[in-house]
Amino acid sequence: MSARSSSIVTALTTVALAAVGFLAYQASASAPDHTTAGKSPSSTASPAPDKGKDGTPKPKPQVPVPAGSGDGERVVYALGAKRVWLVTADGKVKRTYEVTPSTVSPAPGTYKVNGRSLKIPGSDGVPIEHVVLFTVADGVVIGFSAAVDGSMPDPNATKKTGGIRESRADGTAMWDFALRDTKIVVVP
């Protein structure tokens, strides 16, 4: 091989190596951190799904008050959604939360708070607090309450019960909101 041929092969090899090096650099620059050779995975954890990028809680999406539940200050109980809304006089939702329904449900309609008890034994034998009563169905008194021990009733229970069970925090909110004669609207 001549000196000239040798120089051409060397030049072509150098160009080829430079091109491969350049392409490798481009590939590594655009690859995700966890696949780039020589780099360790990022040690910055992603925020939890219920937290924003800064770690603060994301606002929970507001569940709208059911249409046809009236207006003004009221408690709305949606049987199908198993949810309660505490609605202020100006129509704003003060609080909404899920509940565990009783084995006997009230008929859809409008009622008023007709009784309250701070602490009593529940119809299922569990001590309950913040009891807000509003009707009777099938001979069973119906109302909202929270178990003192925080338990929720078995929704498949065979005993007829009228307690619509809330968490203790939700029970306290109901107790503070639903005074005697407060309107309770039950929707399907």
Coordinates of C-alpha atoms in Angstrom, one line a residue:
M1 CA 0.0 0.0 0.0
S2 CA 1.3 3.4 -0.9
A3 CA 1.9 6.3 1.5
R4 CA -1.0 8.1 -0.1
S5 CA -3.4 5.2 0.3
S6 CA -2.3 4.9 3.9
S7 CA -3.0 8.6 4.5
I8 CA -6.5 8.3 3.0
V9 CA -7.4 5.3 5.1
T10 CA -6.1 7.1 8.2
A11 CA -8.1 10.2 7.3
L12 CA -11.3 8.1 6.6
T13 CA -10.9 6.2 9.9
T14 CA -10.5 9.5 11.8
V15 CA -13.6 11.0 10.2
A16 CA -15.6 7.8 10.9
L17 CA -14.5 7.7 14.6
A18 CA -15.3 11.4 14.9
A19 CA -18.8 10.8 13.4
V20 CA -19.5 7.9 15.7
G21 CA -18.3 9.9 18.7
F22 CA -20.5 12.8 17.8
L23 CA -23.6 10.5 17.3
A24 CA -22.9 8.8 20.7
Y25 CA -22.7 12.2 22.3
Q26 CA -26.0 13.3 20.8
A27 CA -27.7 10.0 21.9
S28 CA -26.4 10.3 25.5
A29 CA -27.5 14.0 25.7
S30 CA -31.1 13.1 24.7
A31 CA -31.5 9.9 26.7
P32 CA -33.3 9.9 30.0
D33 CA -31.1 10.1 33.1
H34 CA -31.8 6.5 34.2
T35 CA -30.5 5.1 30.9
T36 CA -27.5 7.3 30.4
A37 CA -24.3 5.3 30.9
G38 CA -22.1 6.6 33.8
K39 CA -25.0 8.5 35.5
S40 CA -26.9 7.4 38.5
P41 CA -30.6 7.8 38.7
S42 CA -31.9 11.1 40.0
S43 CA -32.1 11.2 43.8
T44 CA -34.9 13.7 43.7
A45 CA -38.2 11.9 44.4
S46 CA -41.3 12.7 42.5
P47 CA -44.0 14.3 44.6
A48 CA -46.7 12.1 45.9
P49 CA -49.8 12.0 43.6
D50 CA -51.8 14.1 46.1
K51 CA -49.0 16.7 46.5
G52 CA -47.9 19.5 44.2
K53 CA -44.3 20.0 43.0
D54 CA -43.6 22.1 46.1
G55 CA -44.9 19.3 48.4
T56 CA -48.0 21.1 49.4
P57 CA -51.3 19.2 49.2
K58 CA -53.1 19.5 45.9
P59 CA -56.7 20.8 46.3
K60 CA -59.2 18.0 46.1
P61 CA -61.6 18.4 43.2
Q62 CA -64.9 19.7 44.4
V63 CA -67.8 17.3 44.0
P64 CA -70.7 19.5 42.9
V65 CA -73.9 19.6 44.9
P66 CA -76.6 17.4 43.2
A67 CA -78.9 19.4 40.9
G68 CA -82.4 19.6 42.3
S69 CA -81.3 19.6 45.9
G70 CA -82.9 23.0 46.6
D71 CA -81.3 26.2 47.7
G72 CA -80.3 28.0 50.9
E73 CA -78.6 26.4 54.0
R74 CA -79.1 22.7 53.9
V75 CA -77.5 19.3 54.3
V76 CA -77.7 17.2 51.1
Y77 CA -77.5 13.4 51.3
A78 CA -77.1 11.6 48.0
L79 CA -78.1 8.0 48.5
G80 CA -76.5 6.6 45.3
A81 CA -73.2 8.6 45.7
K82 CA -73.1 7.8 49.5
R83 CA -72.1 11.4 50.0
V84 CA -73.1 14.4 52.1
W85 CA -72.7 18.2 51.4
L86 CA -73.0 20.9 54.0
V87 CA -74.3 23.9 52.1
T88 CA -74.3 27.4 53.5
A89 CA -77.1 29.9 53.0
D90 CA -75.4 31.5 50.1
G91 CA -75.1 28.1 48.3
K92 CA -71.4 27.5 48.9
V93 CA -70.2 24.0 49.9
K94 CA -68.8 24.2 53.4
R95 CA -67.8 20.5 53.4
T96 CA -68.5 17.4 51.5
Y97 CA -67.6 13.8 52.4
E98 CA -68.5 10.2 51.8
V99 CA -70.6 8.2 54.3
T100 CA -71.5 4.6 55.0
P101 CA -75.2 4.3 54.6
S102 CA -77.5 2.6 57.1
T103 CA -79.3 -0.7 56.2
V104 CA -82.6 1.3 56.2
S105 CA -82.5 4.3 53.9
P106 CA -84.7 7.4 54.0
A107 CA -87.0 8.1 51.0
P108 CA -85.8 11.0 48.8
G109 CA -87.4 14.2 50.1
T110 CA -86.9 17.2 52.3
Y111 CA -86.7 16.8 56.1
K112 CA -85.6 18.9 59.1
V113 CA -83.3 18.0 62.0
N114 CA -85.7 16.8 64.7
G115 CA -83.3 15.5 67.3
R116 CA -79.6 15.6 68.4
S117 CA -77.6 13.6 70.9
L118 CA -74.0 14.1 71.9
K119 CA -73.3 10.5 72.8
I120 CA -75.6 7.4 72.8
P121 CA -75.4 3.7 72.0
G122 CA -76.0 3.1 68.3
S123 CA -78.7 0.7 67.1
D124 CA -75.9 -1.7 66.2
G125 CA -74.6 -1.6 69.8
V126 CA -71.6 0.6 69.0
P127 CA -71.2 3.8 71.0
I128 CA -71.8 6.8 68.7
E129 CA -71.5 10.6 69.0
H130 CA -72.7 13.7 67.3
V131 CA -76.0 12.1 66.4
V132 CA -78.2 14.3 64.1
L133 CA -81.7 12.7 63.5
F134 CA -84.1 13.7 60.8
T135 CA -86.7 11.0 60.0
V136 CA -88.1 7.5 60.6
A137 CA -88.3 4.8 57.9
D138 CA -89.7 1.3 58.3
G139 CA -90.0 2.0 62.1
V140 CA -86.2 2.8 62.3
V141 CA -84.9 6.3 63.3
I142 CA -82.6 7.7 60.6
G143 CA -79.8 10.1 61.2
F144 CA -76.1 10.9 60.9
S145 CA -73.5 9.8 63.5
A146 CA -69.9 8.8 64.1
A147 CA -68.7 5.8 66.0
V148 CA -66.7 6.8 69.0
D149 CA -64.1 4.2 68.1
G150 CA -64.0 5.4 64.5
S151 CA -65.4 2.1 63.1
M152 CA -67.8 1.9 60.2
P153 CA -70.7 -0.5 60.2
D154 CA -70.9 -3.6 58.0
P155 CA -73.0 -2.5 55.0
N156 CA -74.3 -6.1 54.6
A157 CA -75.6 -6.3 58.2
T158 CA -78.9 -8.1 58.6
K159 CA -80.0 -5.9 61.5
K160 CA -82.1 -2.9 60.6
T161 CA -80.1 0.2 61.4
G162 CA -80.7 3.9 60.7
G163 CA -77.3 5.4 61.4
I164 CA -75.6 7.0 58.4
R165 CA -72.1 6.6 59.6
E166 CA -69.5 9.4 59.2
S167 CA -65.8 9.7 60.3
R168 CA -65.4 11.4 63.6
A169 CA -64.1 14.6 62.0
D170 CA -67.1 14.7 59.6
G171 CA -69.4 13.9 62.4
T172 CA -68.1 17.0 64.3
A173 CA -68.6 19.1 61.2
M174 CA -72.2 17.9 60.9
W175 CA -72.9 18.4 64.6
D176 CA -71.7 22.0 64.4
F177 CA -73.6 22.7 61.1
A178 CA -76.9 20.9 61.4
L179 CA -78.7 22.5 64.3
R180 CA -82.3 21.8 65.1
D181 CA -84.7 22.5 62.2
T182 CA -81.8 22.6 59.7
K183 CA -83.1 21.4 56.3
I184 CA -81.9 17.9 55.2
V185 CA -82.5 17.1 51.5
V186 CA -82.2 13.4 50.5
V187 CA -81.7 12.8 46.8
P188 CA -81.5 9.5 44.9

